[in-house]
Amino acid sequence: MIYKSFFFFLLLRVILLLLAVTVIAYGITDNQNFLIIGGLIITLVLCYDLYRFVSKRFVEIDDFFEAVKYRDFSRWFSEEQGSKDIRKLHRGFNIVNKTFKDINNERQAQFLYLQKILEMVDVGIIAYNLENGEVLWVNDSILNTFNLPSFKNIRFVEKRRPQLYDALFETYHTKDHSMTLEMKDEKLKVLVSNTIFQMDDMAYKLIVLQNIETTLNKNESEAWKKLLSVMTHEIMNSIAPISSLSETLHSEVESKRKHPDSFDLNLEDLDAGILSIKKRSEGLMKFAKTYRTLNKVSQVSRSKILVNDLFKNIENLLIPSLNQKEITLEFKNSNPKLEVHIDVHLIEQVLINLILNSRDACEGMADGKINVSAEKFRDGVQIKVADNGVGIPPEIMETIFVPFYSTKKTGSGIGLSLSKQIMMLHNGRIQVQSIEGQGTVMSLLF
């Protein structure tokens, strides 16, 4: 609407100016001096008026653009004074200024909100200019981690902590990378990642750093507690009867030594006791070997294999024994071209262990079923082993992956622990869902 009013008045002035020029031309043609003089006067007045009309509006626009240039949106243009088009122009300027002020207020609110979030998180964050090292943003977490005051340029860190500077700012970590940073009086285990981004033709580096020392120590402590608890239980179960039986046998031998004529040593009892000690000792040796097995798997040799071929190998191996127990085993895969990049022997071991666990859960049931299925899952593959067995009680759900923990009388307690370790070596996960009395689903996520 502003430009319509402006062009209307501009066109009106141009038409009047053309009429004045026409009068001058007519006066020259008819040699009428008063028309020529009058036309010239009118033309000069109209030219001056046109100049004022245009220049005044361009001055107003120039003032507005000057304010925009310096981001001064606080100015208010009068909407009550001046011509109609000037008032409309001022009204438009005020609307633009208000819009920019609202945008700035929203951005400021968002910035403060983000600032508070970044200050509260327990993750160190710093962004800086790659060219001159000026810090764009740094939160308190990273300052507290390194025991540094607030700084404006990373050169400050270079002067105070050169080793920290080299490890953090001079090295580029494309993926999450755990590293140990040497401080003045301690070493910190941290997880660090970074990325480079462009903003206003300038390159910036964003570093995200998390102190994982406390988390690792806590998890390690909890893992040791669980491991030692199970190992102590297993060892005590073997040592207690060995100690008691050894003491009994020793007592009989001592009695025979002290009273050789009056005390008859029962060789069968002695042999049975020694045999029991032998069996318990063998049990302890087996326990130690299973621990060594759990500790032995440290690397994988990957190759691509079709899921159907993987399933076929396991089916040929397990179907006969499951048929004897009248348990149905089914394999499902709707995509015959689906393949996985795995250590075939290790993953076969995992699947066999899960299927045998399901077999034990379904044993004695009239309609025991085990379904092994595969499907695309996000950017990877998911293999599920599901059964309709007795399920896992909620109270032991958190302990099933603890080494040597087993609810079976003859179980070693390393099957699920070993399976979890193998999946971790594949950068995958193993998840469990179970409802007591209804069944269990174990999922392998690659």
mmCIF file of C-alpha atoms in Angstrom, residues 14 64 86 138-139 150 157 167 190 192 203 219 231-232 234 251 268-269 273 330 373 377 405:
data_model
loop_
_atom_site.group_PDB
_atom_site.id
_atom_site.type_symbol
_atom_site.label_atom_id
_atom_site.label_comp_id
_atom_site.label_asym_id
_atom_site.label_seq_id
_atom_site.Cartn_x
_atom_site.Cartn_y
_atom_site.Cartn_z
ATOM 1 C CA VAL A 14 5.341 14.205 -13.303
ATOM 2 C CA PHE A 64 15.876 3.342 8.161
ATOM 3 C CA ILE A 86 5.071 9.252 4.655
ATOM 4 C CA VAL A 138 32.739 -22.673 26.651
ATOM 5 C CA ASN A 139 30.705 -24.066 29.539
ATOM 6 C CA SER A 150 37.295 -18.676 31.968
ATOM 7 C CA VAL A 157 45.500 -23.270 27.398
ATOM 8 C CA ALA A 167 45.702 -33.677 23.035
ATOM 9 C CA VAL A 190 37.638 -38.827 29.204
ATOM 10 C CA VAL A 192 36.098 -36.817 23.500
ATOM 11 C CA ALA A 203 35.446 -22.236 10.389
ATOM 12 C CA ASN A 219 30.666 -49.520 36.896
ATOM 13 C CA MET A 231 33.047 -66.405 42.447
ATOM 14 C CA THR A 232 33.111 -66.477 46.272
ATOM 15 C CA GLU A 234 31.124 -70.943 43.734
ATOM 16 C CA SER A 251 41.164 -87.441 61.795
ATOM 17 C CA GLU A 268 36.520 -97.906 51.054
ATOM 18 C CA ASP A 269 35.492 -94.819 53.030
ATOM 19 C CA GLY A 273 36.469 -89.435 50.444
ATOM 20 C CA GLU A 330 11.500 -72.559 13.460
ATOM 21 C CA SER A 373 13.888 -64.644 13.176
ATOM 22 C CA PHE A 377 16.572 -52.921 12.026
ATOM 23 C CA TYR A 405 25.749 -66.732 37.642
#
